[in-house]
Amino acid sequence: MGDDSWESLADHFADEAYASAKGLVRTTVLHQQLLEHLPAPPAAVLDVGGGAGHQSFPLARAGYDVTLLDPSAAMLGKAQQRLRKLPDDARHRVTLLQADGENADEALDGRRFAAVLRHGVLGYLEDPEPLIDQLCRCADAGGVVSIMAGNAHAMAVRPALERRWDDALASFDASSEIGVLGVPTHAHTVEELSDLIRDRGIEPARPLPPTQPNLPPRRTQRSQLTGIAHPHRVE
C-alpha cells in the first residue's frame, strides 16, 4: 500500500471536518437515508474507505455487521479510538481491515455483502473505475451499493457561498477543485456514476434526497446514488 498519504490529514479529517456541524448533519442525514434502502440488521455492511467509521459505526449501533476497509493506518487508528467508545455489543459487530479499495475482493477473500458503501472519498481518486468495479463485485446478489460523491453540477456552490465570485464562475466548467482538506478532489454526476455501476450489473435506484435541503437537487454539493445488484448477474 506504500506511503500513508492520509497520515497528515487524519486528525483534521476525523476530529474537525466530521466533528463539525456540517459533518454531523451530513452523516446523520445519510444514515437515515441509508436505512430506507438497507435490509434489516444484522445484514453485513462493507464500508470501503470508511476512515474513522463516522458513517458505518452508527450502523453497527443499529445492529448491522460492519466491516470497515481502509488503506490508511492513520485513519484506522482513528477508527480504533472511536471504536473503543462504542457499546460492547456494537463494538463486537465491527471489523477493521487495512487494504486498498481497489483490492477489496481479494482482501476479503471473495466475501459478499448485503450493502457496500463508498461515502465522501471517491473524489480523491484520479480514476474511479477500478474502485467502482470492486464496490460492485463485493455486493451480494440483490445487495445495495451506495456512493456519495462531490456533485459535478454544483462545483460553483462553495465559492459562491464564500462570495468568491470569479472562482464560482470558473467552477461552472470544472470537475475538480481543492477541497476542504487542501488536496485536489474530483466531482462526478449521478448520470456518470449510474452508467458505471449499471455496466457492472448494478441497477441504479433513484438518487437519494440531497443532504442540503435548502438547495435545488442539481445544486447540492454532494450527490448520493444507491444501486441494487441484479439478482441473476454473472461475475
PDB file of C-alpha atoms in Angstrom:
ATOM      1  CA  MET A   1       0.000   0.000   0.000  1.00  0.00           C
ATOM      2  CA  GLY A   2       3.035   2.244   0.112  1.00  0.00           C
ATOM      3  CA  ASP A   3       3.193   5.557   1.939  1.00  0.00           C
ATOM      4  CA  ASP A   4       0.203   6.597   4.031  1.00  0.00           C
ATOM      5  CA  SER A   5      -0.985   9.717   2.208  1.00  0.00           C
ATOM      6  CA  TRP A   6      -3.670  10.258   4.854  1.00  0.00           C
ATOM      7  CA  GLU A   7      -1.292  10.370   7.818  1.00  0.00           C
ATOM      8  CA  SER A   8      -1.017  14.153   7.810  1.00  0.00           C
ATOM      9  CA  LEU A   9      -4.750  14.587   7.164  1.00  0.00           C
ATOM     10  CA  ALA A  10      -6.237  12.105   9.636  1.00  0.00           C
ATOM     11  CA  ASP A  11      -6.602  14.500  12.573  1.00  0.00           C
ATOM     12  CA  HIS A  12      -8.248  17.209  10.501  1.00  0.00           C
ATOM     13  CA  PHE A  13     -10.495  14.763   8.664  1.00  0.00           C
ATOM     14  CA  ALA A  14     -11.690  12.784  11.681  1.00  0.00           C
ATOM     15  CA  ASP A  15     -11.543  15.314  14.511  1.00  0.00           C
ATOM     16  CA  GLU A  16     -12.505  18.509  12.705  1.00  0.00           C
ATOM     17  CA  ALA A  17     -14.301  18.004   9.372  1.00  0.00           C
ATOM     18  CA  TYR A  18     -16.559  15.194  10.574  1.00  0.00           C
ATOM     19  CA  ALA A  19     -16.931  16.686  14.049  1.00  0.00           C
ATOM     20  CA  SER A  20     -18.192  19.990  12.649  1.00  0.00           C
ATOM     21  CA  ALA A  21     -21.883  20.865  12.455  1.00  0.00           C
ATOM     22  CA  LYS A  22     -21.769  20.259   8.695  1.00  0.00           C
ATOM     23  CA  GLY A  23     -20.131  16.855   9.183  1.00  0.00           C
ATOM     24  CA  LEU A  24     -22.598  15.785  11.871  1.00  0.00           C
ATOM     25  CA  VAL A  25     -25.618  16.865   9.803  1.00  0.00           C
ATOM     26  CA  ARG A  26     -24.310  15.091   6.723  1.00  0.00           C
ATOM     27  CA  THR A  27     -23.640  11.771   8.443  1.00  0.00           C
ATOM     28  CA  THR A  28     -26.982  11.892  10.288  1.00  0.00           C
ATOM     29  CA  VAL A  29     -28.976  12.591   7.125  1.00  0.00           C
ATOM     30  CA  LEU A  30     -27.096   9.930   5.165  1.00  0.00           C
ATOM     31  CA  HIS A  31     -27.666   7.406   7.953  1.00  0.00           C
ATOM     32  CA  GLN A  32     -31.406   7.959   7.850  1.00  0.00           C
ATOM     33  CA  GLN A  33     -31.466   7.726   4.050  1.00  0.00           C
ATOM     34  CA  LEU A  34     -29.413   4.532   4.099  1.00  0.00           C
ATOM     35  CA  LEU A  35     -31.823   2.849   6.486  1.00  0.00           C
ATOM     36  CA  GLU A  36     -34.559   3.275   3.863  1.00  0.00           C
ATOM     37  CA  HIS A  37     -32.602   1.037   1.472  1.00  0.00           C
ATOM     38  CA  LEU A  38     -30.747  -1.446   3.668  1.00  0.00           C
ATOM     39  CA  PRO A  39     -32.069  -4.885   4.556  1.00  0.00           C
ATOM     40  CA  ALA A  40     -32.825  -5.447   8.215  1.00  0.00           C
ATOM     41  CA  PRO A  41     -29.948  -5.983  10.663  1.00  0.00           C
ATOM     42  CA  PRO A  42     -27.805  -7.966  11.232  1.00  0.00           C
ATOM     43  CA  ALA A  43     -27.095  -7.768   7.487  1.00  0.00           C
ATOM     44  CA  ALA A  44     -23.410  -7.450   6.562  1.00  0.00           C
ATOM     45  CA  VAL A  45     -22.212  -3.971   5.503  1.00  0.00           C
ATOM     46  CA  LEU A  46     -18.849  -3.155   3.902  1.00  0.00           C
ATOM     47  CA  ASP A  47     -17.588   0.429   4.199  1.00  0.00           C
ATOM     48  CA  VAL A  48     -14.805   0.907   1.625  1.00  0.00           C
ATOM     49  CA  GLY A  49     -12.543   3.809   2.504  1.00  0.00           C
ATOM     50  CA  GLY A  50     -14.512   4.083   5.719  1.00  0.00           C
ATOM     51  CA  GLY A  51     -11.874   6.137   7.534  1.00  0.00           C
ATOM     52  CA  ALA A  52     -12.697   6.647  11.190  1.00  0.00           C
ATOM     53  CA  GLY A  53     -16.099   4.968  10.917  1.00  0.00           C
ATOM     54  CA  HIS A  54     -18.294   8.054  11.059  1.00  0.00           C
ATOM     55  CA  GLN A  55     -20.773   6.544   8.595  1.00  0.00           C
ATOM     56  CA  SER A  56     -20.573   2.858   9.448  1.00  0.00           C
ATOM     57  CA  PHE A  57     -20.322   2.870  13.250  1.00  0.00           C
ATOM     58  CA  PRO A  58     -23.921   4.167  13.589  1.00  0.00           C
ATOM     59  CA  LEU A  59     -24.938   1.140  11.521  1.00  0.00           C
ATOM     60  CA  ALA A  60     -23.153  -1.127  13.997  1.00  0.00           C
ATOM     61  CA  ARG A  61     -25.127   0.592  16.784  1.00  0.00           C
ATOM     62  CA  ALA A  62     -28.271  -0.188  14.796  1.00  0.00           C
ATOM     63  CA  GLY A  63     -27.388  -3.896  14.734  1.00  0.00           C
ATOM     64  CA  TYR A  64     -25.542  -4.311  11.431  1.00  0.00           C
ATOM     65  CA  ASP A  65     -22.409  -6.438  10.988  1.00  0.00           C
ATOM     66  CA  VAL A  66     -19.864  -3.868   9.756  1.00  0.00           C
ATOM     67  CA  THR A  67     -16.531  -4.362   8.013  1.00  0.00           C
ATOM     68  CA  LEU A  68     -14.571  -1.133   7.613  1.00  0.00           C
ATOM     69  CA  LEU A  69     -11.838  -1.350   4.987  1.00  0.00           C
ATOM     70  CA  ASP A  70      -9.308   1.455   4.581  1.00  0.00           C
ATOM     71  CA  PRO A  71      -5.741   1.649   3.216  1.00  0.00           C
ATOM     72  CA  SER A  72      -4.580   4.219   5.794  1.00  0.00           C
ATOM     73  CA  ALA A  73      -3.082   3.036   9.073  1.00  0.00           C
ATOM     74  CA  ALA A  74      -3.575   6.557  10.433  1.00  0.00           C
ATOM     75  CA  MET A  75      -7.285   6.565   9.628  1.00  0.00           C
ATOM     76  CA  LEU A  76      -7.712   3.070  11.039  1.00  0.00           C
ATOM     77  CA  GLY A  77      -6.005   4.317  14.187  1.00  0.00           C
ATOM     78  CA  LYS A  78      -8.707   6.984  14.433  1.00  0.00           C
ATOM     79  CA  ALA A  79     -11.330   4.311  13.844  1.00  0.00           C
ATOM     80  CA  GLN A  80      -9.852   2.192  16.637  1.00  0.00           C
ATOM     81  CA  GLN A  81     -10.048   5.161  19.030  1.00  0.00           C
ATOM     82  CA  ARG A  82     -13.693   5.744  18.184  1.00  0.00           C
ATOM     83  CA  LEU A  83     -14.456   2.036  18.271  1.00  0.00           C
ATOM     84  CA  ARG A  84     -13.447   1.849  21.934  1.00  0.00           C
ATOM     85  CA  LYS A  85     -16.207   4.340  22.738  1.00  0.00           C
ATOM     86  CA  LEU A  86     -18.979   2.175  21.274  1.00  0.00           C
ATOM     87  CA  PRO A  87     -21.150  -0.027  23.482  1.00  0.00           C
ATOM     88  CA  ASP A  88     -19.824  -3.569  23.787  1.00  0.00           C
ATOM     89  CA  ASP A  89     -22.491  -5.128  21.570  1.00  0.00           C
ATOM     90  CA  ALA A  90     -21.884  -2.621  18.747  1.00  0.00           C
ATOM     91  CA  ARG A  91     -18.103  -2.833  19.076  1.00  0.00           C
ATOM     92  CA  HIS A  92     -18.178  -6.596  18.639  1.00  0.00           C
ATOM     93  CA  ARG A  93     -20.043  -6.169  15.353  1.00  0.00           C
ATOM     94  CA  VAL A  94     -17.209  -4.124  13.757  1.00  0.00           C
ATOM     95  CA  THR A  95     -14.175  -5.495  11.915  1.00  0.00           C
ATOM     96  CA  LEU A  96     -11.349  -3.184  10.823  1.00  0.00           C
ATOM     97  CA  LEU A  97      -9.259  -4.212   7.823  1.00  0.00           C
ATOM     98  CA  GLN A  98      -6.321  -2.391   6.226  1.00  0.00           C
ATOM     99  CA  ALA A  99      -6.400  -2.758   2.446  1.00  0.00           C
ATOM    100  CA  ASP A 100      -6.742  -0.712  -0.716  1.00  0.00           C
ATOM    101  CA  GLY A 101     -10.285  -0.442  -2.015  1.00  0.00           C
ATOM    102  CA  GLU A 102      -9.040  -1.413  -5.472  1.00  0.00           C
ATOM    103  CA  ASN A 103      -8.093  -4.810  -3.966  1.00  0.00           C
ATOM    104  CA  ALA A 104     -11.147  -5.239  -1.754  1.00  0.00           C
ATOM    105  CA  ASP A 105     -12.374  -8.512  -3.263  1.00  0.00           C
ATOM    106  CA  GLU A 106      -9.002 -10.205  -2.718  1.00  0.00           C
ATOM    107  CA  ALA A 107      -8.519  -8.709   0.760  1.00  0.00           C
ATOM    108  CA  LEU A 108     -11.948 -10.035   1.779  1.00  0.00           C
ATOM    109  CA  ASP A 109     -11.380 -13.489   0.264  1.00  0.00           C
ATOM    110  CA  GLY A 110     -14.359 -13.072  -2.044  1.00  0.00           C
ATOM    111  CA  ARG A 111     -16.870 -12.397   0.728  1.00  0.00           C
ATOM    112  CA  ARG A 112     -20.091 -10.719  -0.448  1.00  0.00           C
ATOM    113  CA  PHE A 113     -22.091  -8.116   1.472  1.00  0.00           C
ATOM    114  CA  ALA A 114     -25.705  -7.053   1.676  1.00  0.00           C
ATOM    115  CA  ALA A 115     -24.543  -3.435   1.370  1.00  0.00           C
ATOM    116  CA  VAL A 116     -21.332  -1.775   0.149  1.00  0.00           C
ATOM    117  CA  LEU A 117     -20.663   1.886   0.934  1.00  0.00           C
ATOM    118  CA  ARG A 118     -18.282   4.447  -0.533  1.00  0.00           C
ATOM    119  CA  HIS A 119     -19.087   7.799   1.026  1.00  0.00           C
ATOM    120  CA  GLY A 120     -17.251  11.075   0.585  1.00  0.00           C
ATOM    121  CA  VAL A 121     -13.866   9.836  -0.624  1.00  0.00           C
ATOM    122  CA  LEU A 122     -14.403   8.710  -4.227  1.00  0.00           C
ATOM    123  CA  GLY A 123     -13.225  12.117  -5.421  1.00  0.00           C
ATOM    124  CA  TYR A 124      -9.685  11.584  -4.165  1.00  0.00           C
ATOM    125  CA  LEU A 125      -9.087   9.081  -6.978  1.00  0.00           C
ATOM    126  CA  GLU A 126      -7.925  10.155 -10.432  1.00  0.00           C
ATOM    127  CA  ASP A 127      -9.659   7.156 -11.999  1.00  0.00           C
ATOM    128  CA  PRO A 128     -12.670   5.856 -10.035  1.00  0.00           C
ATOM    129  CA  GLU A 129     -13.461   2.896 -12.280  1.00  0.00           C
ATOM    130  CA  PRO A 130     -11.206   0.228 -10.676  1.00  0.00           C
ATOM    131  CA  LEU A 131     -12.633   1.119  -7.274  1.00  0.00           C
ATOM    132  CA  ILE A 132     -16.236   1.109  -8.515  1.00  0.00           C
ATOM    133  CA  ASP A 133     -15.582  -2.284 -10.085  1.00  0.00           C
ATOM    134  CA  GLN A 134     -14.636  -3.587  -6.626  1.00  0.00           C
ATOM    135  CA  LEU A 135     -17.644  -1.995  -4.925  1.00  0.00           C
ATOM    136  CA  CYS A 136     -19.973  -3.727  -7.339  1.00  0.00           C
ATOM    137  CA  ARG A 137     -18.080  -7.021  -7.148  1.00  0.00           C
ATOM    138  CA  CYS A 138     -18.338  -7.103  -3.342  1.00  0.00           C
ATOM    139  CA  ALA A 139     -22.120  -6.665  -3.339  1.00  0.00           C
ATOM    140  CA  ASP A 140     -24.170  -9.822  -2.956  1.00  0.00           C
ATOM    141  CA  ALA A 141     -26.944 -10.552  -5.458  1.00  0.00           C
ATOM    142  CA  GLY A 142     -29.793  -8.230  -4.577  1.00  0.00           C
ATOM    143  CA  GLY A 143     -27.457  -6.199  -2.371  1.00  0.00           C
ATOM    144  CA  VAL A 144     -27.071  -2.426  -2.168  1.00  0.00           C
ATOM    145  CA  VAL A 145     -24.201  -0.266  -3.407  1.00  0.00           C
ATOM    146  CA  SER A 146     -24.239   3.283  -2.003  1.00  0.00           C
ATOM    147  CA  ILE A 147     -21.928   6.004  -3.330  1.00  0.00           C
ATOM    148  CA  MET A 148     -21.772   9.572  -2.066  1.00  0.00           C
ATOM    149  CA  ALA A 149     -19.511  11.897  -4.040  1.00  0.00           C
ATOM    150  CA  GLY A 150     -18.986  15.515  -4.997  1.00  0.00           C
ATOM    151  CA  ASN A 151     -21.646  16.771  -7.400  1.00  0.00           C
ATOM    152  CA  ALA A 152     -20.108  17.980 -10.669  1.00  0.00           C
ATOM    153  CA  HIS A 153     -23.262  20.013 -11.337  1.00  0.00           C
ATOM    154  CA  ALA A 154     -22.628  22.052  -8.190  1.00  0.00           C
ATOM    155  CA  MET A 155     -18.956  22.986  -8.266  1.00  0.00           C
ATOM    156  CA  ALA A 156     -19.869  26.674  -8.052  1.00  0.00           C
ATOM    157  CA  VAL A 157     -21.819  26.359  -4.798  1.00  0.00           C
ATOM    158  CA  ARG A 158     -18.960  26.565  -2.277  1.00  0.00           C
ATOM    159  CA  PRO A 159     -17.130  29.533  -3.842  1.00  0.00           C
ATOM    160  CA  ALA A 160     -20.460  31.314  -4.345  1.00  0.00           C
ATOM    161  CA  LEU A 161     -21.430  30.841  -0.698  1.00  0.00           C
ATOM    162  CA  GLU A 162     -17.996  32.208   0.216  1.00  0.00           C
ATOM    163  CA  ARG A 163     -18.549  35.169  -2.178  1.00  0.00           C
ATOM    164  CA  ARG A 164     -15.581  34.167  -4.336  1.00  0.00           C
ATOM    165  CA  TRP A 165     -17.390  35.189  -7.491  1.00  0.00           C
ATOM    166  CA  ASP A 166     -14.562  34.705 -10.009  1.00  0.00           C
ATOM    167  CA  ASP A 167     -13.935  31.202  -8.656  1.00  0.00           C
ATOM    168  CA  ALA A 168     -17.670  30.473  -8.778  1.00  0.00           C
ATOM    169  CA  LEU A 169     -17.901  31.475 -12.430  1.00  0.00           C
ATOM    170  CA  ALA A 170     -14.847  29.369 -13.313  1.00  0.00           C
ATOM    171  CA  SER A 171     -16.338  26.395 -11.478  1.00  0.00           C
ATOM    172  CA  PHE A 172     -19.290  26.054 -13.856  1.00  0.00           C
ATOM    173  CA  ASP A 173     -16.961  24.340 -16.323  1.00  0.00           C
ATOM    174  CA  ALA A 174     -14.853  22.499 -13.743  1.00  0.00           C
ATOM    175  CA  SER A 175     -14.955  18.932 -12.433  1.00  0.00           C
ATOM    176  CA  SER A 176     -12.188  19.220  -9.836  1.00  0.00           C
ATOM    177  CA  GLU A 177     -11.188  21.590  -7.054  1.00  0.00           C
ATOM    178  CA  ILE A 178      -9.017  21.929  -3.977  1.00  0.00           C
ATOM    179  CA  GLY A 179     -11.230  20.563  -1.221  1.00  0.00           C
ATOM    180  CA  VAL A 180     -11.572  21.481   2.436  1.00  0.00           C
ATOM    181  CA  LEU A 181      -8.554  19.296   3.303  1.00  0.00           C
ATOM    182  CA  GLY A 182      -6.351  21.260   0.923  1.00  0.00           C
ATOM    183  CA  VAL A 183      -5.906  18.428  -1.594  1.00  0.00           C
ATOM    184  CA  PRO A 184      -7.350  18.020  -5.117  1.00  0.00           C
ATOM    185  CA  THR A 185     -10.757  16.360  -5.366  1.00  0.00           C
ATOM    186  CA  HIS A 186     -12.818  15.298  -8.374  1.00  0.00           C
ATOM    187  CA  ALA A 187     -16.572  15.567  -8.730  1.00  0.00           C
ATOM    188  CA  HIS A 188     -18.986  13.299 -10.603  1.00  0.00           C
ATOM    189  CA  THR A 189     -22.548  13.424 -11.852  1.00  0.00           C
ATOM    190  CA  VAL A 190     -25.278  10.991 -10.864  1.00  0.00           C
ATOM    191  CA  GLU A 191     -25.619  10.135 -14.557  1.00  0.00           C
ATOM    192  CA  GLU A 192     -21.916   9.278 -14.855  1.00  0.00           C
ATOM    193  CA  LEU A 193     -21.908   7.088 -11.744  1.00  0.00           C
ATOM    194  CA  SER A 194     -25.168   5.432 -12.800  1.00  0.00           C
ATOM    195  CA  ASP A 195     -23.602   4.356 -16.086  1.00  0.00           C
ATOM    196  CA  LEU A 196     -20.528   2.974 -14.307  1.00  0.00           C
ATOM    197  CA  ILE A 197     -22.475   0.803 -11.885  1.00  0.00           C
ATOM    198  CA  ARG A 198     -25.029  -0.268 -14.495  1.00  0.00           C
ATOM    199  CA  ASP A 199     -22.187  -1.598 -16.646  1.00  0.00           C
ATOM    200  CA  ARG A 200     -21.213  -3.784 -13.669  1.00  0.00           C
ATOM    201  CA  GLY A 201     -24.601  -5.393 -13.043  1.00  0.00           C
ATOM    202  CA  ILE A 202     -25.936  -2.855 -10.545  1.00  0.00           C
ATOM    203  CA  GLU A 203     -29.269  -1.259 -11.357  1.00  0.00           C
ATOM    204  CA  PRO A 204     -29.355   2.359 -10.169  1.00  0.00           C
ATOM    205  CA  ALA A 205     -32.189   3.213  -7.846  1.00  0.00           C
ATOM    206  CA  ARG A 206     -33.420   6.784  -7.560  1.00  0.00           C
ATOM    207  CA  PRO A 207     -30.746   9.146  -6.235  1.00  0.00           C
ATOM    208  CA  LEU A 208     -31.314   9.781  -2.560  1.00  0.00           C
ATOM    209  CA  PRO A 209     -32.572  13.201  -1.444  1.00  0.00           C
ATOM    210  CA  PRO A 210     -29.976  15.975  -1.142  1.00  0.00           C
ATOM    211  CA  THR A 211     -28.080  16.421   2.119  1.00  0.00           C
ATOM    212  CA  GLN A 212     -28.568  20.203   1.848  1.00  0.00           C
ATOM    213  CA  PRO A 213     -32.377  20.537   1.555  1.00  0.00           C
ATOM    214  CA  ASN A 214     -32.321  24.329   1.158  1.00  0.00           C
ATOM    215  CA  LEU A 215     -30.653  23.997  -2.261  1.00  0.00           C
ATOM    216  CA  PRO A 216     -32.164  22.672  -5.523  1.00  0.00           C
ATOM    217  CA  PRO A 217     -31.261  18.982  -6.166  1.00  0.00           C
ATOM    218  CA  ARG A 218     -28.820  19.660  -9.022  1.00  0.00           C
ATOM    219  CA  ARG A 219     -27.057  22.324  -6.963  1.00  0.00           C
ATOM    220  CA  THR A 220     -26.295  20.434  -3.768  1.00  0.00           C
ATOM    221  CA  GLN A 221     -22.584  19.934  -3.169  1.00  0.00           C
ATOM    222  CA  ARG A 222     -22.880  16.178  -2.617  1.00  0.00           C
ATOM    223  CA  SER A 223     -24.829  13.562  -4.552  1.00  0.00           C
ATOM    224  CA  GLN A 224     -25.694  10.136  -3.243  1.00  0.00           C
ATOM    225  CA  LEU A 225     -26.536   7.228  -5.505  1.00  0.00           C
ATOM    226  CA  THR A 226     -27.857   3.850  -4.439  1.00  0.00           C
ATOM    227  CA  GLY A 227     -27.920   0.838  -6.743  1.00  0.00           C
ATOM    228  CA  ILE A 228     -29.266  -2.698  -6.397  1.00  0.00           C
ATOM    229  CA  ALA A 229     -27.198  -5.667  -7.570  1.00  0.00           C
ATOM    230  CA  HIS A 230     -29.009  -7.666 -10.222  1.00  0.00           C
ATOM    231  CA  PRO A 231     -30.029 -10.981  -8.632  1.00  0.00           C
ATOM    232  CA  HIS A 232     -29.033 -13.026 -11.681  1.00  0.00           C
ATOM    233  CA  ARG A 233     -25.773 -11.347 -12.658  1.00  0.00           C
ATOM    234  CA  VAL A 234     -22.768 -13.467 -13.556  1.00  0.00           C
ATOM    235  CA  GLU A 235     -19.357 -12.328 -12.240  1.00  0.00           C
TER     236      GLU A 235
END
